[in-house]
Short mmCIF file of C-alpha atoms in Angstrom, two decimals:
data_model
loop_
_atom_site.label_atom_id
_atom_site.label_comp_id
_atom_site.label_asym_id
_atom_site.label_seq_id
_atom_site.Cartn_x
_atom_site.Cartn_y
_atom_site.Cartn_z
CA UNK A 10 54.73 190.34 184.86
CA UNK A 11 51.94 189.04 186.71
CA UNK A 12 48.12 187.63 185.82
CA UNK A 13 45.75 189.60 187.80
CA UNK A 14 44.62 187.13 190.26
CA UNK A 15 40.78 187.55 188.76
CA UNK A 16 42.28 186.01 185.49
CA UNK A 17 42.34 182.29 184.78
CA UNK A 18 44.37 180.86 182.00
CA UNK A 19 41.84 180.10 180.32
CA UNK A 20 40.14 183.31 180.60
CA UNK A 21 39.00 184.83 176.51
CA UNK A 22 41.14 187.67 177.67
CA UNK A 23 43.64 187.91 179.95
CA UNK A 24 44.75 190.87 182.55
CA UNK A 25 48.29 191.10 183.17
CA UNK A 26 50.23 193.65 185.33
CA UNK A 27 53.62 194.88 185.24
CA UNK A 28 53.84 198.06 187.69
CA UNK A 29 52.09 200.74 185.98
CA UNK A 30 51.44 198.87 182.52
CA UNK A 31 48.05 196.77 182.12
CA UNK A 32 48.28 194.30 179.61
CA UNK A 33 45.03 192.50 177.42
CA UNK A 34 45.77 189.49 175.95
CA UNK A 35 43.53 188.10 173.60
CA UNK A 36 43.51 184.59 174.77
CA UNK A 37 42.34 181.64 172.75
CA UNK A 38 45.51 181.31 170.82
CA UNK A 39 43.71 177.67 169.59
CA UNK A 40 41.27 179.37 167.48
CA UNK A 41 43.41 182.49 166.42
CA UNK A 42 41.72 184.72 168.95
CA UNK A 43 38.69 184.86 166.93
CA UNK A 44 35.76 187.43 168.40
CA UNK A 45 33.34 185.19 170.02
CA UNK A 46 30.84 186.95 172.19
CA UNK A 47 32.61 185.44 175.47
CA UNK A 48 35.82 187.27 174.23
CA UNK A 49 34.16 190.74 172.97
CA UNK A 50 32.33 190.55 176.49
CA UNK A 51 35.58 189.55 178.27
CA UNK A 52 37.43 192.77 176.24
CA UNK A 53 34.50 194.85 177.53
CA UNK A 54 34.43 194.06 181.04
CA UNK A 55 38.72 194.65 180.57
CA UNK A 56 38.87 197.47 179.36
CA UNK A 57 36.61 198.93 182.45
CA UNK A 58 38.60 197.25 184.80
CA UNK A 59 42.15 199.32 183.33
CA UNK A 60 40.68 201.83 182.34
CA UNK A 61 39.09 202.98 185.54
CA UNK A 62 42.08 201.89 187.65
CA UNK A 63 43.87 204.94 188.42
CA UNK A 64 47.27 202.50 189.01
CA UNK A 65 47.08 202.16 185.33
CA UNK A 66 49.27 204.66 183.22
CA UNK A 67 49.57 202.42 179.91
CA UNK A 68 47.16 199.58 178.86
CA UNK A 69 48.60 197.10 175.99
CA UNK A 70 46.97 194.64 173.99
CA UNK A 71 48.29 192.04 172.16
CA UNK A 72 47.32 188.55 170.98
CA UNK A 73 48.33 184.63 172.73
CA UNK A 74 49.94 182.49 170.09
CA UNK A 75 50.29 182.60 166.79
CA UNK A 76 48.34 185.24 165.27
CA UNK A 77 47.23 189.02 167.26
CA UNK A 78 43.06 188.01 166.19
CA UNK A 79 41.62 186.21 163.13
CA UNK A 80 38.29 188.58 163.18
CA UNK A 81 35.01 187.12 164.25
CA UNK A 82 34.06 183.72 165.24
CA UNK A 83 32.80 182.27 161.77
CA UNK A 84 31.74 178.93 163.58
CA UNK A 85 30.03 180.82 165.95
CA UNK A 86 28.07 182.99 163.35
CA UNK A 87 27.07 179.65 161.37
CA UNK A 88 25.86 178.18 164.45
CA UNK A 89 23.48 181.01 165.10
CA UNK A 90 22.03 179.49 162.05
CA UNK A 91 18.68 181.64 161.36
CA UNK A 92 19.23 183.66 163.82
CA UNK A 93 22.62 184.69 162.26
CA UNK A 94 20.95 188.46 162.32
CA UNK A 95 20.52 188.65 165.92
CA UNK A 96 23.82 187.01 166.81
CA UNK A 97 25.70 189.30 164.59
CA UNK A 98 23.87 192.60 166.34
CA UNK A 99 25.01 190.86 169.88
CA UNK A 100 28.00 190.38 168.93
CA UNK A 101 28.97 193.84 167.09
CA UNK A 102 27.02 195.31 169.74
CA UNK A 103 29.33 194.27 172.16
CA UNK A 104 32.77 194.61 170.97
CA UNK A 105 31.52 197.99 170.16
CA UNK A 106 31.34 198.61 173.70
CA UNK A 107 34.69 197.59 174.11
CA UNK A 108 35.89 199.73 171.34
CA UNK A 109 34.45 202.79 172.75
CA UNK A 110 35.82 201.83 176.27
CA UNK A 111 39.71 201.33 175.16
CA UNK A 112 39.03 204.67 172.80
CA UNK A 113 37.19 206.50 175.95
CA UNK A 114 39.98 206.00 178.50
CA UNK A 115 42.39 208.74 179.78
CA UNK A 116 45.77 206.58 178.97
CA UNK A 117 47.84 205.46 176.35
CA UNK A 118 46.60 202.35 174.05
CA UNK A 119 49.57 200.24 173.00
CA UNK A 120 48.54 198.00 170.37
CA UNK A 121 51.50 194.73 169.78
CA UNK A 122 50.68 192.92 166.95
CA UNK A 123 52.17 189.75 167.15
CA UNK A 124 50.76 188.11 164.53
CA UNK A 125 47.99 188.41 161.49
CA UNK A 126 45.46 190.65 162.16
CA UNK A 127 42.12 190.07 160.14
CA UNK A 128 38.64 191.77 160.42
CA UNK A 129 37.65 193.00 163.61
CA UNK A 130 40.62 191.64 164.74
CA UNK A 131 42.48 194.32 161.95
CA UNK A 132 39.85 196.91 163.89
CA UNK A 133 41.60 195.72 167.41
CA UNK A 134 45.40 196.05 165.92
CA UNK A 135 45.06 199.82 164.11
CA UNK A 136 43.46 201.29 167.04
CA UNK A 137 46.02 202.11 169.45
CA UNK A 138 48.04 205.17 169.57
CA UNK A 139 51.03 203.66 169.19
CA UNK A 140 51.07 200.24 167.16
CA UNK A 141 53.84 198.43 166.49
CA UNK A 142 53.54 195.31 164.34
CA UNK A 143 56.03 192.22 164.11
CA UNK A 144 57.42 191.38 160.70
CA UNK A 145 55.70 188.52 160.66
CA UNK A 146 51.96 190.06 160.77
CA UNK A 147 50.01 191.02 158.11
CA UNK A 148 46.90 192.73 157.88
CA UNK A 149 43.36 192.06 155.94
CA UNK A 150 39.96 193.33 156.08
CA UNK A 151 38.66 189.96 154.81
CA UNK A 152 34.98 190.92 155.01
CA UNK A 153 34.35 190.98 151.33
CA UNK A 154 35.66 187.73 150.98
CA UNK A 155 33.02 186.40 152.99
CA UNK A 156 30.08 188.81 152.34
CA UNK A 157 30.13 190.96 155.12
CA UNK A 158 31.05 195.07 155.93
CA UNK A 159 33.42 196.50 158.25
CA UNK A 160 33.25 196.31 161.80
CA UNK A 161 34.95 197.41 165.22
CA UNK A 162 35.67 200.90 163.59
CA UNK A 163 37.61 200.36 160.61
CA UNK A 164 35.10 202.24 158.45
CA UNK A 165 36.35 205.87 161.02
CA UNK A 166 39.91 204.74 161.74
CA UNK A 167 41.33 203.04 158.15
CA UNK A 168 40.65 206.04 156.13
CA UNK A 169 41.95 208.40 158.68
CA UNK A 170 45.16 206.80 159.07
CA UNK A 171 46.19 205.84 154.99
CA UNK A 172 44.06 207.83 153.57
CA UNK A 173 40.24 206.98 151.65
CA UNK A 174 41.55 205.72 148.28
CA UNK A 175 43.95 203.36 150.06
CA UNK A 176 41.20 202.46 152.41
CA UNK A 177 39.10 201.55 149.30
CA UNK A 178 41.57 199.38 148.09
CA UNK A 179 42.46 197.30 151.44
CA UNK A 180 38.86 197.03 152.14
CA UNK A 181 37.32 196.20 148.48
CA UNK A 182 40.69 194.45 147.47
CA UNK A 183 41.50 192.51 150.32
CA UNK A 184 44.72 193.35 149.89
CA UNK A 185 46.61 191.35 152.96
CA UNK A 186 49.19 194.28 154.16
CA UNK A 187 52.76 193.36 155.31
CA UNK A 188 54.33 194.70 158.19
CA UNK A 189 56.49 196.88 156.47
CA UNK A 190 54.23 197.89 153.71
CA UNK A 191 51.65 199.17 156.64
CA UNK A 192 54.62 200.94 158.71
CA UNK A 193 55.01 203.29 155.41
CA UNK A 194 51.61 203.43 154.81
CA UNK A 195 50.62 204.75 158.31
CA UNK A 196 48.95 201.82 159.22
CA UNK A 197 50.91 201.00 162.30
CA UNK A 198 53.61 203.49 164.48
CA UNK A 199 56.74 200.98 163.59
CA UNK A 200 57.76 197.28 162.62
CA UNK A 201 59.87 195.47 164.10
CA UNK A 202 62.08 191.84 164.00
CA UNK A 203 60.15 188.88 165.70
CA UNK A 204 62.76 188.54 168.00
CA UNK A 205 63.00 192.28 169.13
CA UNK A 206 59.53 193.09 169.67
CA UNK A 207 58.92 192.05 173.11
CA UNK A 208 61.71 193.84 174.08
CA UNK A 209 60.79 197.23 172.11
CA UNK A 210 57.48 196.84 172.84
CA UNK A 211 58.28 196.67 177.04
CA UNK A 212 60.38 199.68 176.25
CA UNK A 213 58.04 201.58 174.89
CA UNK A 214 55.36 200.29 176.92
CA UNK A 215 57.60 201.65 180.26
CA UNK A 216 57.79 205.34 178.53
CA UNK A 217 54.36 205.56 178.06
CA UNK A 218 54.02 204.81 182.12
CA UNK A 219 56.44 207.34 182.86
CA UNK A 220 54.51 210.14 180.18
CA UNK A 221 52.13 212.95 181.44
CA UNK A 222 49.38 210.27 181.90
CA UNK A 223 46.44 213.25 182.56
CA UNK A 224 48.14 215.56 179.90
CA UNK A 225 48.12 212.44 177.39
CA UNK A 226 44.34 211.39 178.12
CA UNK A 227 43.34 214.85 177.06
CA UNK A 228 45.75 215.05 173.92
CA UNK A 229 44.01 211.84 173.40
CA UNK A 230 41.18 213.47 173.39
CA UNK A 231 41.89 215.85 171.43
CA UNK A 232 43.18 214.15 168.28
CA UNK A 233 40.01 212.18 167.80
CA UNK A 234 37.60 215.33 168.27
CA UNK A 235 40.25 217.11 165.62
CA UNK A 236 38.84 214.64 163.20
CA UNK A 237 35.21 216.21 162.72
CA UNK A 238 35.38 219.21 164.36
CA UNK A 239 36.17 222.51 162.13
CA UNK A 240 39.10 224.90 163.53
CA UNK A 241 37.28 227.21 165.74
CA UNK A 242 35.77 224.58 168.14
CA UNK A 243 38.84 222.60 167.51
CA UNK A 244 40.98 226.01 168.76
CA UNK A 245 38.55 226.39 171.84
CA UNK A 246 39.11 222.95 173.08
CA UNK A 247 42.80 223.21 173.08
CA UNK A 248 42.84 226.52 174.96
CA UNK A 249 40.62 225.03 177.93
CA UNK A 250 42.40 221.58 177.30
CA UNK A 251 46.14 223.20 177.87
CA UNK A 252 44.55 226.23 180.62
CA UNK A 253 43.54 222.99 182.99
CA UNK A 254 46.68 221.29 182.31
CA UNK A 255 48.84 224.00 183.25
CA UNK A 256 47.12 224.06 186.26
CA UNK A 257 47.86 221.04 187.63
CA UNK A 258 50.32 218.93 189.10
CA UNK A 259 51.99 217.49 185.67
CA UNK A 260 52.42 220.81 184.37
CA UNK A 261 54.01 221.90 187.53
CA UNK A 262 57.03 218.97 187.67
CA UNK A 263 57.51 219.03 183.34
CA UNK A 264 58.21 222.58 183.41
CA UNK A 265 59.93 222.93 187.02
CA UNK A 266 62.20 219.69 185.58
CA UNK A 267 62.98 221.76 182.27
CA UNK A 268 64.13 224.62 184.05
CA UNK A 269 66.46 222.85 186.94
CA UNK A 270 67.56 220.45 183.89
CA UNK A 271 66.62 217.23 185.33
CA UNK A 272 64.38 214.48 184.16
CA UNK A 273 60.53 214.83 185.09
CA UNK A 274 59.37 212.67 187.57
CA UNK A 275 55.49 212.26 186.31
CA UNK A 276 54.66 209.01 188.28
CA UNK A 277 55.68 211.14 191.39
CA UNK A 278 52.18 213.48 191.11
#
């Protein structure tokens, strides 16, 4: 796997490449990965760069070091000193951007959580489509512990996936959420040994490339809109969503490769 040549080591987030798989790596392992506003800009200005790079068929994120993201810079919030406010809005602000980018993009997410996950950083380890979680992490909110609310989407995706009265609890609680314990929950797709999960997670980071990329962006697209949009307009997307797929060239080599009993070739159109 190799650093796209744009990326220093030092970078807040780091691009790597492996064929058809983009990986972000949050990337100052020092500090637990904690959001600064270099980082949340860095993520932004990522998450353009793979998602708009048609090369791309799977984009993974995952964390440097010991933990997958400790939430927000707390020294950097403090320093902002009265202008905590302002700092706060910049900051949010911009993650948000990132957020919306990753969510956006017409390709798998493939969240690795190496580590804890805290905060924003929680925010950044539940939002992939496919998470799968070391047994070593854990998961926190952590806001109410120091006086602040949700950010980087937990308040739309934590009740979705467990549910509002488990929500409730992990947020008011700060309940810190094993690996295991969130696997059953719904938290995260699957958890898996320390010492297994870079190899499961190239595995399944390598299926994902070799999926219906187009037909996966718009199923994508269609589970989030599912979550606030009644049946009817729910039905009518899905009929123009699966006419326009089975027009096109993914449709054509899934179902030729079912009938002639071979294995789809997706990469190939």
């Amino acid at each position: 796997m190799q650093a796209d040549h744009s990326e220093t080591d030092d970078a807040p987030v780091r691009i790597e490449r492996d064929g058809a798989v983009a990986r972000l790596v949050l990337n100052r392992p020092k500090a637990g990965n904690a959001i600064g506003l270099s980082l949340a800009s860095a993520l932004h200005r990522a998450a353009i760069t793979v998602g708009d790079d048609p090369d791309v068929r799977c984009v993974v994120m995952t964390g440097a070091g010991r933990l997958f993201c400790a939430g927000g810079d707390l020294s950097e919030i403090m320093g902002a000193g009265e202008g905590r406010a302002s700092h706060l809005s910049a900051l949010v602000g911009t993650l948000n951007l990132a957020v919306a980018r990753l969510a956006a993009m017409e390709k798998p997410l493939l969240c690795i959580v190496n580590g804890p996950a805290a905060g924003a950083g929680m925010s950044l380890a539940i939002a992939g489509d496919v998470v799968i979680a070391a047994q070593s992490a854990h998961f926190t909110a952590a806001y109410g512990a120091i006086g602040l609310t949700p950010d980087g989407g937990m308040s739309w995706t934590l009740p979705r996936l467990v549910g509002l009265r488990a929500a409730q609890r992990i947020v008011f609680e700060n309940r810190r959420i094993g690996a295991d314990e969130a696997a059953a929950i719904g938290l995260v797709t699957e958890a898996v040994a320390d010492d297994e999960l870079a190899e499961v997670a190239a595995a399944r980071a390598q299926a994902l490339a070799d999926a219906p990329s187009r037909a996966w962006g718009a199923a994508r697209g269609l589970l989030y809109a599912g979550m606030q949009n009644d049946l009817s307009t729910q039905l009518e997307l899905e009929l123009r969503s699966i006419a326009q797929a089975g027009a096109g060239a993914e449709a054509s080599e899934g179902i030729g490769a079912f009938m002639e009993k071979r294995k789809a070739d997706y990469r190939s159109v």
